[in-house]
PDB file of N, CA and C in Angstrom:
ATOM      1  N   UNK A   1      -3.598 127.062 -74.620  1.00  0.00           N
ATOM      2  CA  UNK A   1      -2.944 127.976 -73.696  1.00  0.00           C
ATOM      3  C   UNK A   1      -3.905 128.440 -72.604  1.00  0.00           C
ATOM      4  N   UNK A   2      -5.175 128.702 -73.133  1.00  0.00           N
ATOM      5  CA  UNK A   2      -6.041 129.225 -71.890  1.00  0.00           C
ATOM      6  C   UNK A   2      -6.380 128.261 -71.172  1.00  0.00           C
ATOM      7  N   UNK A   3      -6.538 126.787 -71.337  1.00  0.00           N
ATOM      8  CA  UNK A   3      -6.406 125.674 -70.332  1.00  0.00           C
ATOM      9  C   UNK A   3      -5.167 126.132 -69.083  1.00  0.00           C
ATOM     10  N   UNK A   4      -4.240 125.990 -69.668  1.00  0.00           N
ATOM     11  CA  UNK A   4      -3.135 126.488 -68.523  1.00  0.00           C
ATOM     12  C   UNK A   4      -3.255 127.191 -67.855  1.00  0.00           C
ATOM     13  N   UNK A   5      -3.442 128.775 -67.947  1.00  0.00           N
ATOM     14  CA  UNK A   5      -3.979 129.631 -67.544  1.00  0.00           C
ATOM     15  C   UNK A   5      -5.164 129.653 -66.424  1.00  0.00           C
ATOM     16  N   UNK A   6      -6.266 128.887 -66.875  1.00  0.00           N
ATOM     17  CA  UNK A   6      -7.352 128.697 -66.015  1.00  0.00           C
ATOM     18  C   UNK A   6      -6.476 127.133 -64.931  1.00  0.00           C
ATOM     19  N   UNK A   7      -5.831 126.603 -65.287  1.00  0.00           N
ATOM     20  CA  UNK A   7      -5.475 125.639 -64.589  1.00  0.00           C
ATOM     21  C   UNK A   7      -4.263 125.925 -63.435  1.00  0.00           C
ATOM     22  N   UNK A   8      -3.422 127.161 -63.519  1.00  0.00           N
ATOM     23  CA  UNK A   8      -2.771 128.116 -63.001  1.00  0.00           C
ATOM     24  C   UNK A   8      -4.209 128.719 -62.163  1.00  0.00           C
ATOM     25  N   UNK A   9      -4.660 129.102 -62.486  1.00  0.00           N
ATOM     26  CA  UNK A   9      -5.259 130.045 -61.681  1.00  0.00           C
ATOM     27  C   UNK A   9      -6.228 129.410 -60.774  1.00  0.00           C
ATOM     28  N   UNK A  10      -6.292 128.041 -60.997  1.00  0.00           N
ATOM     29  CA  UNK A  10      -6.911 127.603 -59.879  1.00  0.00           C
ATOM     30  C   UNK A  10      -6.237 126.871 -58.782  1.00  0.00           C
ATOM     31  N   UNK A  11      -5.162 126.901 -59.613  1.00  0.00           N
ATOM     32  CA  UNK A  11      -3.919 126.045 -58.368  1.00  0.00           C
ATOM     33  C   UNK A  11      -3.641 127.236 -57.413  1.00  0.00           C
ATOM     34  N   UNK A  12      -3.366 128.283 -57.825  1.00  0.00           N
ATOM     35  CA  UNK A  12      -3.321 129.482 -57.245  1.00  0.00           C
ATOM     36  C   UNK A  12      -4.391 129.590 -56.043  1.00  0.00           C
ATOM     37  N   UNK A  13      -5.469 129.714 -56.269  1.00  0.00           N
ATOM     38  CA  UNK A  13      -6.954 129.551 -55.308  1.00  0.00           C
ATOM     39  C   UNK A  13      -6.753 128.740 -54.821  1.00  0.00           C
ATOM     40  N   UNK A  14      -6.442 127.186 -55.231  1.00  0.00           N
ATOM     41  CA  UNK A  14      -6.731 126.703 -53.632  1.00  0.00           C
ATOM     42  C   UNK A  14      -5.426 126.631 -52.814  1.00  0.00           C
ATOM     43  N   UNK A  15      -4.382 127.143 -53.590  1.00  0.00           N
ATOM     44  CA  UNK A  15      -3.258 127.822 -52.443  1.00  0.00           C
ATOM     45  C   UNK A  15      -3.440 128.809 -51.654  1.00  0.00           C
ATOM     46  N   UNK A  16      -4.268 129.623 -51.990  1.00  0.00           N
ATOM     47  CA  UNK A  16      -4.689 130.564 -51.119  1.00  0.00           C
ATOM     48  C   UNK A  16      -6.031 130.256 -50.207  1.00  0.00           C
ATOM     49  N   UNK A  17      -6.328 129.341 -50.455  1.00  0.00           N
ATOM     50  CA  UNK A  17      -7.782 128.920 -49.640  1.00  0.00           C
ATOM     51  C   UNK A  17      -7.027 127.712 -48.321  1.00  0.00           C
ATOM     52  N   UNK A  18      -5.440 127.585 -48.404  1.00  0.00           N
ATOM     53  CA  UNK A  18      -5.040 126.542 -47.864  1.00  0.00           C
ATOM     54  C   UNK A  18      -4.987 127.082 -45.986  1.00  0.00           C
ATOM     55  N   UNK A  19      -4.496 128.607 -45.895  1.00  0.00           N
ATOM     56  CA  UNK A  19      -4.716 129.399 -44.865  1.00  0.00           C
ATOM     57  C   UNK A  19      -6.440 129.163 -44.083  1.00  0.00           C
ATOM     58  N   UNK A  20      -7.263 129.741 -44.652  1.00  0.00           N
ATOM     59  CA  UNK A  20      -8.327 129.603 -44.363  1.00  0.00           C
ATOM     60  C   UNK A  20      -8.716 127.820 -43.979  1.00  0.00           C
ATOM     61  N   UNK A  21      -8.593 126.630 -44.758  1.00  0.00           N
ATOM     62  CA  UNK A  21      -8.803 125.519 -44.383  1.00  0.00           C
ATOM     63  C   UNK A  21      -7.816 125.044 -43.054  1.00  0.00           C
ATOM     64  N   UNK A  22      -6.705 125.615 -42.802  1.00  0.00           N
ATOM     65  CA  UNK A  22      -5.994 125.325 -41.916  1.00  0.00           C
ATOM     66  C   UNK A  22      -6.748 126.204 -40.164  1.00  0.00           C
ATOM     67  N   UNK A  23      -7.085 127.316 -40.818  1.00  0.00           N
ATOM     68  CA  UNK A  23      -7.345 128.239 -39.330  1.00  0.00           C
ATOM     69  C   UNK A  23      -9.019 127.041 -39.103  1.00  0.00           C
ATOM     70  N   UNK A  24      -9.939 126.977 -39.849  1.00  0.00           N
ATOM     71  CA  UNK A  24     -11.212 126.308 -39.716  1.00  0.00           C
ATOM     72  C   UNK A  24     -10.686 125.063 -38.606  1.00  0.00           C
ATOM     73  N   UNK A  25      -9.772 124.430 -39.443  1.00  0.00           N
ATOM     74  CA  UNK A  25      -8.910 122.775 -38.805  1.00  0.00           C
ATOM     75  C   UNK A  25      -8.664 123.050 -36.673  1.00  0.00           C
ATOM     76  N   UNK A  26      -7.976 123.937 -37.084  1.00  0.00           N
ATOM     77  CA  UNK A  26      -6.885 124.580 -35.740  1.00  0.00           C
ATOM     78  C   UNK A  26      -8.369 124.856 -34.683  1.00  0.00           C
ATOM     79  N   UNK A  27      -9.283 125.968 -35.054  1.00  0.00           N
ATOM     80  CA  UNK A  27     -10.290 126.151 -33.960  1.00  0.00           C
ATOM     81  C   UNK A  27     -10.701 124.928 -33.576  1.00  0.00           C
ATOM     82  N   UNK A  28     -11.720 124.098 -34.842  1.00  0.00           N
ATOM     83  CA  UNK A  28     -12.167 122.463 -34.252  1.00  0.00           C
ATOM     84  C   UNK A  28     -11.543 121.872 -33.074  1.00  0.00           C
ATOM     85  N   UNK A  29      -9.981 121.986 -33.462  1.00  0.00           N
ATOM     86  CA  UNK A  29      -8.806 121.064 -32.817  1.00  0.00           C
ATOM     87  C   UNK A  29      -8.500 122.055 -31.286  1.00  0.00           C
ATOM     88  N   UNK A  30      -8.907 122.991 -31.294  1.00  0.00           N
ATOM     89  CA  UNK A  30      -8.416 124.073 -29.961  1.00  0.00           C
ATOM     90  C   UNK A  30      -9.180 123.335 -28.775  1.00  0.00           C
ATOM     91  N   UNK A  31     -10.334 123.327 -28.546  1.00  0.00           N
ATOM     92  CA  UNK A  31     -11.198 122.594 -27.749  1.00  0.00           C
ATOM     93  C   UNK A  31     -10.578 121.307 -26.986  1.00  0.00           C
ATOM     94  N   UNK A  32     -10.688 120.128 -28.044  1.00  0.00           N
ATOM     95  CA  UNK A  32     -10.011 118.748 -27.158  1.00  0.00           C
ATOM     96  C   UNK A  32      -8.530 119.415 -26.809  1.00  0.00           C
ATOM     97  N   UNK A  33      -8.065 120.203 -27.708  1.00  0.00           N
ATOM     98  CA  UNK A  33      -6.399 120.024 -26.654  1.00  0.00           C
ATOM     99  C   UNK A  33      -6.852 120.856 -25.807  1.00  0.00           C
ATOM    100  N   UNK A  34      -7.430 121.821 -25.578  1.00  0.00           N
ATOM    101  CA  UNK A  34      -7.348 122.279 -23.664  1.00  0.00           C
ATOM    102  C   UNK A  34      -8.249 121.474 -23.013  1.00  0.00           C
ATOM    103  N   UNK A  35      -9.624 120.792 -22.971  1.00  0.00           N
ATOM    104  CA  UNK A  35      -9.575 120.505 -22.588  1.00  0.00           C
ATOM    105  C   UNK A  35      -7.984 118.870 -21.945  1.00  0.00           C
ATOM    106  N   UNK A  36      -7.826 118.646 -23.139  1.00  0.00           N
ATOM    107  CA  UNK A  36      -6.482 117.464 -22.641  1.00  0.00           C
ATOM    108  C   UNK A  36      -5.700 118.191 -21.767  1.00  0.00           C
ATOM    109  N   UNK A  37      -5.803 119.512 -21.547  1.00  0.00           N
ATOM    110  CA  UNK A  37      -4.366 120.010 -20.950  1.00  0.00           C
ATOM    111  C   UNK A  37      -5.507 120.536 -19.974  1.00  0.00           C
ATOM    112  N   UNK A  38      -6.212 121.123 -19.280  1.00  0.00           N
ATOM    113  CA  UNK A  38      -7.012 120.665 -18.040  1.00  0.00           C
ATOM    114  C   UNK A  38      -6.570 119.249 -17.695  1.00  0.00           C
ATOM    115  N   UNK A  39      -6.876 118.433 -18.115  1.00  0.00           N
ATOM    116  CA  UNK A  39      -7.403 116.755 -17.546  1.00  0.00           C
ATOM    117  C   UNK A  39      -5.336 116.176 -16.955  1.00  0.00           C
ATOM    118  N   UNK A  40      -4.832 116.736 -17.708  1.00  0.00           N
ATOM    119  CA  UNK A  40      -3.059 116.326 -17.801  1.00  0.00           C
ATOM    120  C   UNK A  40      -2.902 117.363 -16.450  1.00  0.00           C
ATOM    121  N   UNK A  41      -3.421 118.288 -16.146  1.00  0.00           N
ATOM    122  CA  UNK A  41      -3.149 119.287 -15.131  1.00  0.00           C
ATOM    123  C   UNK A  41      -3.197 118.456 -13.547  1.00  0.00           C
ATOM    124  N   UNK A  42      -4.714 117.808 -13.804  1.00  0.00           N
ATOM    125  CA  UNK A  42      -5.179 117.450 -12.817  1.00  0.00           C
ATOM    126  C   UNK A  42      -4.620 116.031 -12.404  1.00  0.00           C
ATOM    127  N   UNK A  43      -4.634 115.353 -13.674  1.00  0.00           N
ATOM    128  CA  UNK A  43      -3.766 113.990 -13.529  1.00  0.00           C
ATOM    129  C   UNK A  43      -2.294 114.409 -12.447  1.00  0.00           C
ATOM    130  N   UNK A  44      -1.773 115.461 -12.836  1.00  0.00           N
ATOM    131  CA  UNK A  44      -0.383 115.675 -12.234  1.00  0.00           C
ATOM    132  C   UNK A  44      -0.567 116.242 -11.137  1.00  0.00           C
ATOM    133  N   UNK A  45      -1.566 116.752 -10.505  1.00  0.00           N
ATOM    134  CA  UNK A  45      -1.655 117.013  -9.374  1.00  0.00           C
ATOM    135  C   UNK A  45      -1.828 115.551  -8.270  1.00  0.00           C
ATOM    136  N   UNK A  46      -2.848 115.103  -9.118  1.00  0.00           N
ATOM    137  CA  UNK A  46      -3.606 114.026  -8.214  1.00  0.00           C
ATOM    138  C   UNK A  46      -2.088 112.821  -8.503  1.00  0.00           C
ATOM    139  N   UNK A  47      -1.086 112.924  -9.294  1.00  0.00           N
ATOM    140  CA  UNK A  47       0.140 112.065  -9.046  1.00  0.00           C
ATOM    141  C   UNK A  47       0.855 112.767  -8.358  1.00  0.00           C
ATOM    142  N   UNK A  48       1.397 113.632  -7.878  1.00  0.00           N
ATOM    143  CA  UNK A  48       1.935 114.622  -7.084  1.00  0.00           C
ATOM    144  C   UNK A  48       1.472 114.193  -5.311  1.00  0.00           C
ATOM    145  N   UNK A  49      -0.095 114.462  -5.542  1.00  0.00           N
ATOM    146  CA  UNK A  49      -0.316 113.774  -4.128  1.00  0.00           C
ATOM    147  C   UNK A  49      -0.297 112.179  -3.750  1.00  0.00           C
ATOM    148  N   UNK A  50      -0.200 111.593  -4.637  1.00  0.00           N
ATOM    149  CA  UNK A  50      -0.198 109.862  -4.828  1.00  0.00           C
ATOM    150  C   UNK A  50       1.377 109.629  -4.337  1.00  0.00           C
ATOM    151  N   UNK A  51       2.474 110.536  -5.083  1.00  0.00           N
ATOM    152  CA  UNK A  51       3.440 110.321  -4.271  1.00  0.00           C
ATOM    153  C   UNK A  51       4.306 111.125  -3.423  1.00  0.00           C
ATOM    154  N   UNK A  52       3.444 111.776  -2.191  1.00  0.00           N
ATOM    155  CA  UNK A  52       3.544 112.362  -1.267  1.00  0.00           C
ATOM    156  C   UNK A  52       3.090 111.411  -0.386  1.00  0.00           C
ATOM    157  N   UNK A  53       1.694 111.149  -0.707  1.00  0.00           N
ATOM    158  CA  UNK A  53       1.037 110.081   0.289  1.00  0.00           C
ATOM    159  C   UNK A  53       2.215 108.619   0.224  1.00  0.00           C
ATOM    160  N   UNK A  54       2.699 108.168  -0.836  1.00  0.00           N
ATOM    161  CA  UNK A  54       3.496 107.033  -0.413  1.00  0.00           C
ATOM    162  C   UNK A  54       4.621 107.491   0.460  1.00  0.00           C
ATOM    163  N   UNK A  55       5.637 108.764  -0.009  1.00  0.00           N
ATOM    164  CA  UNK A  55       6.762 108.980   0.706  1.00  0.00           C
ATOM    165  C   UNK A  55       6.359 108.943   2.371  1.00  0.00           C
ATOM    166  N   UNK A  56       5.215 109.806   2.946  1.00  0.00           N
ATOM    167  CA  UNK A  56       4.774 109.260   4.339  1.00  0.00           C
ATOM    168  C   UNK A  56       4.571 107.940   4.643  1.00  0.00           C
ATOM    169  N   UNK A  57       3.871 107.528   3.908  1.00  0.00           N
ATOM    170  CA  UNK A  57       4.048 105.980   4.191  1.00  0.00           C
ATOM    171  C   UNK A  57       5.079 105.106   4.248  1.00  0.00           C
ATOM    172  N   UNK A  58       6.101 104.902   3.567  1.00  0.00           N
ATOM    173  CA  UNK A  58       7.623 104.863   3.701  1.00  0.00           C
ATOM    174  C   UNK A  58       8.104 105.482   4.403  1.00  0.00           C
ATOM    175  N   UNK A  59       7.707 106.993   5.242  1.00  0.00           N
ATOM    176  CA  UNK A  59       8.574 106.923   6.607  1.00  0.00           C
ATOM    177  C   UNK A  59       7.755 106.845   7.689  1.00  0.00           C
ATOM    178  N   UNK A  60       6.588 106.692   7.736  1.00  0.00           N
ATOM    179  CA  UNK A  60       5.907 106.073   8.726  1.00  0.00           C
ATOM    180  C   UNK A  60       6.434 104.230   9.092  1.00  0.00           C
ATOM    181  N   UNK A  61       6.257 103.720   8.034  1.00  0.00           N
ATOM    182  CA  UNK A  61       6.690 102.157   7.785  1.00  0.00           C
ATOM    183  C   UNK A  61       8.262 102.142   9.193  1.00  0.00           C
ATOM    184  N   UNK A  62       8.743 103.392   8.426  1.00  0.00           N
ATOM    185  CA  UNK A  62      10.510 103.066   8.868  1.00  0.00           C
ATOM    186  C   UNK A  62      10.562 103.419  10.095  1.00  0.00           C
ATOM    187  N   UNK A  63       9.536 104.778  10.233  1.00  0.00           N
ATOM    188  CA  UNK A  63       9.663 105.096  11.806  1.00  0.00           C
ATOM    189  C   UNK A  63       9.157 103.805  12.998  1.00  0.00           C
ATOM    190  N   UNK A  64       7.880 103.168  12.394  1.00  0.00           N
ATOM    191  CA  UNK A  64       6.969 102.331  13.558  1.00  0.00           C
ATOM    192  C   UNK A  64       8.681 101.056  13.129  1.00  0.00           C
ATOM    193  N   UNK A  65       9.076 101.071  12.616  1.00  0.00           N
ATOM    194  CA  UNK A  65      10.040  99.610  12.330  1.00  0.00           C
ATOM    195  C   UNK A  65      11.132 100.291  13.529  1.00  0.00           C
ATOM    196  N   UNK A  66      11.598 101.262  13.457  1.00  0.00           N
ATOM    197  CA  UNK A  66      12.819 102.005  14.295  1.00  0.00           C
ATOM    198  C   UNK A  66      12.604 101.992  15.798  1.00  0.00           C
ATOM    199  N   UNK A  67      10.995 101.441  16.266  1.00  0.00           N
ATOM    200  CA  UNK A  67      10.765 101.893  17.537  1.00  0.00           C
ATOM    201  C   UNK A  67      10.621 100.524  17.982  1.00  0.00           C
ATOM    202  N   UNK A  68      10.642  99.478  17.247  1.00  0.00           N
ATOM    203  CA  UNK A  68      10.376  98.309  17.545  1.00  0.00           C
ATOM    204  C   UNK A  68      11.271  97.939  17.935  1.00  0.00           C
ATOM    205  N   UNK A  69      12.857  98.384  17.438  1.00  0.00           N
ATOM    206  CA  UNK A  69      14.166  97.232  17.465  1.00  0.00           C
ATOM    207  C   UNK A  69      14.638  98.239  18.847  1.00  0.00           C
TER     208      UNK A  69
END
């Protein structure tokens, strides 16, 4: 019976140690995701201007084509 007991009571502990191993996990892991979410920020900017710069170019294209005919 006191097998059980001690075997209960340690299932118990590392159920309660499962909080603590999870918050340790989460800080490690905090770091790469912001930085990823910086780098995803900038990616979407710098695609934002990638297609701004084409839409001028497509009506530049159409305008110099419109003055020709």
């Amino acid at each position: 019976m006191g097998d059980y007991v001690q075997y209960f009571n340690n299932l118990i502990a590392s159920i309660n140690d499962i909080p603590n191993k999870l918050m340790s996990v989460l800080s490690v892991i905090h770091a790469p995701i912001q930085h990823l979410t910086s780098t995803l920020i900038v990616t979407n900017i710098l695609l934002g201007l990638l297609v701004l710069t084409s839409i001028a170019n497509v009506y530049m294209l159409w305008r110099n084509g419109k003055k020709r005919h």
